[in-house]
PDB file of C-alpha atoms and ligand atoms in Angstrom:
ATOM      1  CA  MET A   1      -1.355 -10.405 -15.539  1.00 44.00           C
ATOM      2  CA  ILE A   2       1.341 -12.962 -13.560  1.00 51.00           C
ATOM      3  CA  GLN A   3       0.316 -16.367 -13.939  1.00 50.00           C
ATOM      4  CA  GLN A   4      -0.183 -17.360 -10.621  1.00 51.00           C
ATOM      5  CA  ASP A   5       0.355 -20.944 -10.977  1.00 51.00           C
ATOM      6  CA  SER A   6       3.963 -20.737 -12.971  1.00 53.00           C
ATOM      7  CA  SER A   7       6.946 -19.799 -11.329  1.00 54.00           C
ATOM      8  CA  ASP A   8       8.466 -18.088 -14.859  1.00 59.00           C
ATOM      9  CA  TYR A   9       7.476 -14.444 -14.054  1.00 75.00           C
ATOM     10  CA  GLY A  10       9.363 -13.016 -16.455  1.00 79.00           C
ATOM     11  CA  GLU A  11       9.353  -9.367 -17.028  1.00 84.00           C
ATOM     12  CA  TRP A  12       6.901  -8.842 -14.185  1.00 88.00           C
ATOM     13  CA  GLU A  13       9.535 -10.062 -11.954  1.00 91.00           C
ATOM     14  CA  ARG A  14      11.965  -7.829 -13.285  1.00 90.00           C
ATOM     15  CA  GLU A  15       9.728  -4.886 -13.034  1.00 92.00           C
ATOM     16  CA  ILE A  16       8.856  -5.776  -9.180  1.00 95.00           C
ATOM     17  CA  LEU A  17      12.363  -5.879  -7.951  1.00 96.00           C
ATOM     18  CA  ALA A  18      13.140  -2.629  -9.938  1.00 95.00           C
ATOM     19  CA  TYR A  19      10.740  -0.883  -8.283  1.00 97.00           C
ATOM     20  CA  ARG A  20      11.195  -2.673  -4.704  1.00 98.00           C
ATOM     21  CA  GLN A  21      15.009  -1.407  -5.640  1.00 98.00           C
ATOM     22  CA  GLU A  22      14.119   2.254  -6.161  1.00 98.00           C
ATOM     23  CA  PHE A  23      12.550   2.091  -2.255  1.00 98.00           C
ATOM     24  CA  LEU A  24      15.856   0.365  -0.819  1.00 98.00           C
ATOM     25  CA  GLU A  25      18.002   2.822  -2.412  1.00 97.00           C
ATOM     26  CA  LYS A  26      16.484   6.086  -1.131  1.00 96.00           C
ATOM     27  CA  GLY A  27      15.735   4.318   2.450  1.00 94.00           C
ATOM     28  CA  ASP A  28      12.182   4.026   2.018  1.00 94.00           C
ATOM     29  CA  SER A  29       9.874   1.006   3.322  1.00 92.00           C
ATOM     30  CA  ILE A  30       6.948   0.154   1.455  1.00 97.00           C
ATOM     31  CA  ASN A  31       4.153   0.775   3.305  1.00 97.00           C
ATOM     32  CA  GLY A  32       1.311  -1.292   1.951  1.00 97.00           C
ATOM     33  CA  SER A  33       3.147  -3.836   0.415  1.00 97.00           C
ATOM     34  CA  ARG A  34       3.087  -7.052   2.459  1.00 94.00           C
ATOM     35  CA  GLY A  35       6.429  -6.426   3.294  1.00 94.00           C
ATOM     36  CA  LEU A  36       8.203  -6.539  -0.142  1.00 97.00           C
ATOM     37  CA  HIS A  37      11.397  -5.120   0.766  1.00 96.00           C
ATOM     38  CA  HIS A  38      11.923  -8.561   2.208  1.00 95.00           C
ATOM     39  CA  TYR A  39      11.597 -10.726  -0.869  1.00 95.00           C
ATOM     40  CA  GLU A  40      14.975 -10.524  -3.592  1.00 94.00           C
ATOM     41  CA  ALA A  41      12.345 -13.182  -5.367  1.00 92.00           C
ATOM     42  CA  ILE A  42       8.924 -12.010  -6.124  1.00 93.00           C
ATOM     43  CA  GLU A  43       7.381 -16.057  -5.770  1.00 93.00           C
ATOM     44  CA  GLY A  44       7.595 -15.493  -1.912  1.00 94.00           C
ATOM     45  CA  TRP A  45       6.525 -12.703  -1.813  1.00 95.00           C
ATOM     46  CA  LEU A  46       3.572 -13.350  -4.519  1.00 94.00           C
ATOM     47  CA  GLU A  47       2.647 -16.533  -1.982  1.00 93.00           C
ATOM     48  CA  GLN A  48       1.991 -14.720   1.187  1.00 91.00           C
ATOM     49  CA  ILE A  49      -0.049 -12.166  -0.548  1.00 94.00           C
ATOM     50  CA  ARG A  50      -2.370 -15.255  -1.762  1.00 93.00           C
ATOM     51  CA  ASP A  51      -2.382 -16.501   1.758  1.00 91.00           C
ATOM     52  CA  CYS A  52      -2.721 -13.323   3.385  1.00 93.00           C
ATOM     53  CA  ALA A  53      -6.163 -12.556   1.098  1.00 91.00           C
ATOM     54  CA  PHE A  54      -7.607 -15.575   3.183  1.00 85.00           C
ATOM     55  CA  ASP A  55      -9.130 -15.077   6.900  1.00 78.00           C
ATOM     56  CA  ASN A  56      -7.155 -18.626   7.702  1.00 76.00           C
ATOM     57  CA  ASN A  57      -3.943 -18.056   6.675  1.00 75.00           C
ATOM     58  CA  SER A  58      -3.313 -14.281   6.863  1.00 78.00           C
ATOM     59  CA  TYR A  59      -0.329 -13.812   9.198  1.00 83.00           C
ATOM     60  CA  ILE A  60      -1.998 -10.725  10.206  1.00 86.00           C
ATOM     61  CA  GLY A  61      -5.154 -12.043  11.715  1.00 88.00           C
ATOM     62  CA  VAL A  62      -7.639 -10.375   9.226  1.00 95.00           C
ATOM     63  CA  PRO A  63      -7.715 -10.758   5.113  1.00 95.00           C
ATOM     64  CA  VAL A  64      -5.249  -8.619   3.189  1.00 96.00           C
ATOM     65  CA  THR A  65      -6.169  -7.552  -0.611  1.00 96.00           C
ATOM     66  CA  THR A  66      -2.549  -5.921  -2.423  1.00 97.00           C
ATOM     67  CA  PHE A  67      -2.492  -4.079  -5.322  1.00 97.00           C
ATOM     68  CA  LEU A  68      -0.338  -2.414  -7.437  1.00 96.00           C
ATOM     69  CA  ALA A  69      -0.890   0.737  -9.547  1.00 96.00           C
ATOM     70  CA  LEU A  70       0.300   0.357 -13.280  1.00 95.00           C
ATOM     71  CA  ARG A  71       0.738   2.675 -15.892  1.00 93.00           C
ATOM     72  CA  LYS A  72       0.120   1.664 -19.374  1.00 85.00           C
ATOM     73  CA  GLU A  73       3.903   3.218 -21.355  1.00 77.00           C
ATOM     74  CA  SER A  74       3.049   4.921 -25.099  1.00 65.00           C
ATOM     75  CA  GLY A  75       5.445   3.265 -27.328  1.00 60.00           C
ATOM     76  CA  ARG A  76       6.322   0.295 -24.554  1.00 62.00           C
ATOM     77  CA  ALA A  77       4.378  -2.166 -27.435  1.00 55.00           C
ATOM     78  CA  GLU A  78       5.082  -5.282 -25.627  1.00 65.00           C
ATOM     79  CA  GLY A  79       5.817  -5.994 -22.171  1.00 67.00           C
ATOM     80  CA  ILE A  80       4.015  -4.633 -19.176  1.00 75.00           C
ATOM     81  CA  PRO A  81       3.392  -1.340 -17.502  1.00 87.00           C
ATOM     82  CA  HIS A  82       5.311   0.723 -15.567  1.00 92.00           C
ATOM     83  CA  ILE A  83       4.626   0.059 -11.695  1.00 95.00           C
ATOM     84  CA  VAL A  84       3.756   3.694 -10.333  1.00 97.00           C
ATOM     85  CA  GLY A  85       2.498   2.535  -6.554  1.00 98.00           C
ATOM     86  CA  ASN A  86       1.200  -0.286  -4.510  1.00 98.00           C
ATOM     87  CA  ILE A  87      -1.490  -0.402  -1.735  1.00 98.00           C
ATOM     88  CA  GLU A  88      -3.692  -2.727   0.239  1.00 98.00           C
ATOM     89  CA  ILE A  89      -6.535  -3.296   2.281  1.00 98.00           C
ATOM     90  CA  ARG A  90      -7.047  -4.736   5.448  1.00 97.00           C
ATOM     91  CA  HIS A  91     -11.155  -5.917   5.359  1.00 96.00           C
ATOM     92  CA  ARG A  92     -11.092  -5.531   8.961  1.00 96.00           C
ATOM     93  CA  LEU A  93      -8.956  -3.938  11.877  1.00 97.00           C
ATOM     94  CA  ASN A  94      -7.545  -6.308  14.723  1.00 95.00           C
ATOM     95  CA  PRO A  95      -6.128  -4.638  17.896  1.00 95.00           C
ATOM     96  CA  ALA A  96      -2.736  -3.727  16.217  1.00 94.00           C
ATOM     97  CA  LEU A  97      -4.341  -2.309  13.226  1.00 96.00           C
ATOM     98  CA  GLU A  98      -6.460   0.035  15.242  1.00 96.00           C
ATOM     99  CA  GLU A  99      -2.997   1.157  17.148  1.00 95.00           C
ATOM    100  CA  LEU A 100      -1.069   1.183  13.968  1.00 95.00           C
ATOM    101  CA  GLY A 101      -2.165   0.926  10.453  1.00 96.00           C
ATOM    102  CA  GLY A 102      -5.925   1.270  10.023  1.00 98.00           C
ATOM    103  CA  HIS A 103      -7.859  -0.127   7.105  1.00 98.00           C
ATOM    104  CA  ILE A 104      -5.243   1.089   4.607  1.00 98.00           C
ATOM    105  CA  GLY A 105      -1.352   1.274   3.800  1.00 98.00           C
ATOM    106  CA  TYR A 106       0.423   2.365  -0.051  1.00 98.00           C
ATOM    107  CA  SER A 107       3.458   3.835  -1.660  1.00 98.00           C
ATOM    108  CA  VAL A 108       4.234   5.245  -4.651  1.00 98.00           C
ATOM    109  CA  ARG A 109       7.387   5.338  -6.051  1.00 98.00           C
ATOM    110  CA  PRO A 110       9.762   7.448  -5.320  1.00 97.00           C
ATOM    111  CA  SER A 111      10.403   8.761  -8.897  1.00 97.00           C
ATOM    112  CA  GLU A 112       6.728   8.990  -9.451  1.00 97.00           C
ATOM    113  CA  ARG A 113       5.704  11.384  -6.571  1.00 98.00           C
ATOM    114  CA  ARG A 114       3.808  14.682  -6.698  1.00 98.00           C
ATOM    115  CA  LYS A 115       1.907  13.617 -10.144  1.00 98.00           C
ATOM    116  CA  GLY A 116      -1.453  12.526  -7.821  1.00 98.00           C
ATOM    117  CA  TYR A 117      -1.029   8.695  -8.000  1.00 98.00           C
ATOM    118  CA  ALA A 118      -1.420   8.397  -4.536  1.00 98.00           C
ATOM    119  CA  VAL A 119      -4.894  10.069  -4.436  1.00 98.00           C
ATOM    120  CA  ARG A 120      -6.082   7.834  -7.398  1.00 98.00           C
ATOM    121  CA  MET A 121      -4.806   4.992  -5.604  1.00 98.00           C
ATOM    122  CA  LEU A 122      -6.337   5.311  -2.502  1.00 98.00           C
ATOM    123  CA  ARG A 123      -9.775   6.559  -4.419  1.00 98.00           C
ATOM    124  CA  GLU A 124     -10.018   3.274  -6.050  1.00 98.00           C
ATOM    125  CA  THR A 125      -9.295   1.641  -3.091  1.00 98.00           C
ATOM    126  CA  LEU A 126     -11.967   3.416  -0.956  1.00 98.00           C
ATOM    127  CA  ALA A 127     -14.435   2.084  -4.080  1.00 98.00           C
ATOM    128  CA  PHE A 128     -13.154  -1.433  -3.640  1.00 98.00           C
ATOM    129  CA  ALA A 129     -13.975  -1.479   0.442  1.00 98.00           C
ATOM    130  CA  ARG A 130     -17.234   0.007  -0.242  1.00 98.00           C
ATOM    131  CA  GLY A 131     -17.616  -3.271  -2.338  1.00 97.00           C
ATOM    132  CA  LEU A 132     -16.472  -5.298   0.313  1.00 97.00           C
ATOM    133  CA  GLY A 133     -19.277  -3.822   2.612  1.00 97.00           C
ATOM    134  CA  LEU A 134     -17.507  -1.621   4.746  1.00 98.00           C
ATOM    135  CA  GLU A 135     -19.236   1.997   5.886  1.00 98.00           C
ATOM    136  CA  ARG A 136     -16.121   3.553   6.692  1.00 98.00           C
ATOM    137  CA  VAL A 137     -12.515   2.712   6.650  1.00 98.00           C
ATOM    138  CA  MET A 138      -9.761   3.942   9.215  1.00 98.00           C
ATOM    139  CA  LEU A 139      -6.162   5.664   7.586  1.00 98.00           C
ATOM    140  CA  ASP A 140      -3.199   6.905   9.742  1.00 98.00           C
ATOM    141  CA  CYS A 141      -0.127   8.040   9.307  1.00 97.00           C
ATOM    142  CA  ASP A 142       2.877   9.904  11.028  1.00 96.00           C
ATOM    143  CA  ALA A 143       1.685  13.274  11.685  1.00 97.00           C
ATOM    144  CA  ASP A 144       4.888  14.538  10.078  1.00 96.00           C
ATOM    145  CA  ASN A 145       4.123  13.099   6.699  1.00 96.00           C
ATOM    146  CA  THR A 146       2.594  15.790   4.905  1.00 98.00           C
ATOM    147  CA  GLY A 147       2.200  13.622   1.904  1.00 98.00           C
ATOM    148  CA  ALA A 148       0.095  11.085   3.288  1.00 98.00           C
ATOM    149  CA  LEU A 149      -1.932  13.648   5.455  1.00 98.00           C
ATOM    150  CA  LYS A 150      -2.721  15.564   2.384  1.00 98.00           C
ATOM    151  CA  THR A 151      -3.869  12.490   0.630  1.00 98.00           C
ATOM    152  CA  ILE A 152      -6.052  10.901   3.287  1.00 98.00           C
ATOM    153  CA  LEU A 153      -7.743  14.518   3.574  1.00 98.00           C
ATOM    154  CA  LYS A 154      -8.304  15.176  -0.326  1.00 98.00           C
ATOM    155  CA  CYS A 155     -10.311  11.484  -0.406  1.00 98.00           C
ATOM    156  CA  GLY A 156     -12.133  12.629   2.775  1.00 98.00           C
ATOM    157  CA  GLY A 157     -10.314  12.098   5.844  1.00 98.00           C
ATOM    158  CA  VAL A 158     -11.716  13.549   8.859  1.00 98.00           C
ATOM    159  CA  PHE A 159      -9.258  13.500  11.785  1.00 98.00           C
ATOM    160  CA  GLU A 160      -9.937  11.990  15.017  1.00 98.00           C
ATOM    161  CA  LYS A 161      -7.106  11.320  17.437  1.00 98.00           C
ATOM    162  CA  ASP A 162      -3.328  11.565  17.451  1.00 98.00           C
ATOM    163  CA  THR A 163      -1.606   8.821  19.635  1.00 97.00           C
ATOM    164  CA  LEU A 164       2.338   8.070  20.510  1.00 96.00           C
ATOM    165  CA  CYS A 165       3.256   5.233  19.646  1.00 92.00           C
ATOM    166  CA  GLU A 166       6.283   2.741  18.352  1.00 90.00           C
ATOM    167  CA  TYR A 167       7.144   2.421  14.417  1.00 87.00           C
ATOM    168  CA  ARG A 168      10.370   1.041  13.543  1.00 83.00           C
ATOM    169  CA  GLY A 169      12.069   1.762  16.397  1.00 88.00           C
ATOM    170  CA  LYS A 170      11.184   5.158  16.441  1.00 89.00           C
ATOM    171  CA  GLN A 171       8.737   6.954  18.586  1.00 93.00           C
ATOM    172  CA  ILE A 172       6.071   8.527  16.004  1.00 93.00           C
ATOM    173  CA  ARG A 173       2.936  10.334  16.468  1.00 97.00           C
ATOM    174  CA  ASN A 174       0.260   8.827  15.207  1.00 98.00           C
ATOM    175  CA  ARG A 175      -2.433  10.805  13.598  1.00 98.00           C
ATOM    176  CA  HIS A 176      -5.875   8.705  13.004  1.00 98.00           C
ATOM    177  CA  PHE A 177      -8.042   9.234  10.488  1.00 98.00           C
ATOM    178  CA  TRP A 178     -11.573   7.476   9.481  1.00 98.00           C
ATOM    179  CA  ILE A 179     -13.209   8.310   5.640  1.00 98.00           C
ATOM    180  CA  SER A 180     -16.753   7.414   5.455  1.00 98.00           C
ATOM    181  CA  LEU A 181     -17.658   5.498   2.547  1.00 98.00           C
ATOM    182  CA  THR A 182     -21.723   5.926   3.027  1.00 95.00           C
TER     183      THR A 182
HETATM  184  C1  COA B 201       2.445   9.653   0.659  1.00 85.32           C
HETATM  185  C2  COA B 201       3.054   9.337  -0.628  1.00 85.32           C
HETATM  186  C3  COA B 201       2.068   7.871  -0.859  1.00 85.32           C
HETATM  187  C4  COA B 201       2.012  10.520  -1.713  1.00 85.32           C
HETATM  188  O1  COA B 201       2.456   9.998  -2.771  1.00 85.32           O
HETATM  189  P1  COA B 201       2.248  11.192  -3.980  1.00 85.32           P
HETATM  190  O2  COA B 201       1.802  10.096  -5.464  1.00 85.32           O
HETATM  191  O3  COA B 201       3.189  11.786  -4.339  1.00 85.32           O
HETATM  192  O4  COA B 201       0.505  11.827  -3.609  1.00 85.32           O
HETATM  193  P2  COA B 201       0.059  12.898  -4.338  1.00 85.32           P
HETATM  194  O5  COA B 201       1.000  13.451  -5.628  1.00 85.32           O
HETATM  195  O6  COA B 201      -1.559  12.288  -4.508  1.00 85.32           O
HETATM  196  O7  COA B 201      -0.257  14.016  -3.507  1.00 85.32           O
HETATM  197  C5  COA B 201      -1.481  14.560  -2.671  1.00 85.32           C
HETATM  198  C6  COA B 201      -1.284  15.681  -1.765  1.00 85.32           C
HETATM  199  O8  COA B 201      -0.155  15.699  -1.380  1.00 85.32           O
HETATM  200  C7  COA B 201       0.874  16.757  -1.776  1.00 85.32           C
HETATM  201  N1  COA B 201       2.213  16.372  -1.339  1.00 85.32           N
HETATM  202  C8  COA B 201       2.358  14.737  -1.444  1.00 85.32           C
HETATM  203  N2  COA B 201       4.104  14.594  -1.067  1.00 85.32           N
HETATM  204  C9  COA B 201       4.406  15.693  -0.280  1.00 85.32           C
HETATM  205  C10 COA B 201       5.410  16.147   0.232  1.00 85.32           C
HETATM  206  N3  COA B 201       6.340  15.319   0.234  1.00 85.32           N
HETATM  207  N4  COA B 201       5.404  17.281   0.742  1.00 85.32           N
HETATM  208  C11 COA B 201       4.091  18.122   0.394  1.00 85.32           C
HETATM  209  N5  COA B 201       3.510  17.963   0.150  1.00 85.32           N
HETATM  210  C12 COA B 201       3.141  16.391  -0.080  1.00 85.32           C
HETATM  211  C13 COA B 201       0.791  16.778  -3.102  1.00 85.32           C
HETATM  212  O9  COA B 201       0.699  18.303  -3.590  1.00 85.32           O
HETATM  213  C14 COA B 201      -0.576  16.426  -2.912  1.00 85.32           C
HETATM  214  O10 COA B 201      -1.720  17.770  -2.403  1.00 85.32           O
HETATM  215  P3  COA B 201      -2.094  18.850  -3.614  1.00 85.32           P
HETATM  216  O11 COA B 201      -2.885  18.222  -4.583  1.00 85.32           O
HETATM  217  O12 COA B 201      -2.919  20.043  -2.824  1.00 85.32           O
HETATM  218  O13 COA B 201      -0.667  19.658  -4.021  1.00 85.32           O
HETATM  219  C15 COA B 201       4.024   9.035  -1.254  1.00 85.32           C
HETATM  220  O14 COA B 201       5.031  10.154  -0.573  1.00 85.32           O
HETATM  221  C16 COA B 201       5.042   7.682  -0.699  1.00 85.32           C
HETATM  222  O15 COA B 201       4.655   6.582  -0.805  1.00 85.32           O
HETATM  223  N6  COA B 201       5.393   7.828   0.852  1.00 85.32           N
HETATM  224  C17 COA B 201       6.392   6.683   1.388  1.00 85.32           C
HETATM  225  C18 COA B 201       4.890   6.245   1.924  1.00 85.32           C
HETATM  226  C19 COA B 201       3.865   6.656   2.575  1.00 85.32           C
HETATM  227  O16 COA B 201       4.410   7.343   3.267  1.00 85.32           O
HETATM  228  N7  COA B 201       2.520   5.936   2.911  1.00 85.32           N
HETATM  229  C20 COA B 201       2.024   6.375   3.515  1.00 85.32           C
HETATM  230  C21 COA B 201       1.303   6.078   4.924  1.00 85.32           C
HETATM  231  S1  COA B 201       1.011   4.239   4.772  1.00 85.32           S
END
């Protein structure tokens, strides 16, 4: 585990930065990571993840819980597991998230895609959402993002609507889904 009160994150820092680097090299954004791509050292990133976990401190106005998905590596006796993905849950919606973002955002490391991790991560996070007392969650994605569409549908997503919106300077068709947790 990362010692949250320590400034020596050691091997975790190397792993997280290597994870980030893989997205940057591919020109991919790291959806659902609380902006990991902005951080060249993890201390500031961890600090804002801690801040965002609480209502009063979260800069997006709702509490957010951020997870890393880890795979234990066989043959790697010491050290930390391999990071395969990240996922975050916003504990409630606000008008901005209703339009773009929804309750849950996630990414899988480029070299670990098409192995079922996104579906597993989303299922685990839906269980967490149920634990928060949510009865349903909203997810959205670019209507051209086949991987995300299939992931959401496999986890019980029901289509609500398509909207046109601006995302990173591009006009996209944003597809909204709801997943019931009851
Ligand atoms: C979308 C993303 C999370 C999918 O992750 P993944 O781990 O590869 O997904 P899974 O392996 O769990 O696959 C889920 C389903 O989608 C399909 N799929 C995944 N990527 C696909 C692609 N590029 N094209 C077509 N189908 C794809 C899988 O085949 C699987 O369907 P199947 O079981 O019917 O075969 C990953 O591509 C990613 O990180 N993209 C960038 C960030 C992003 O778009 N996040 C989602 C929006 S917030």
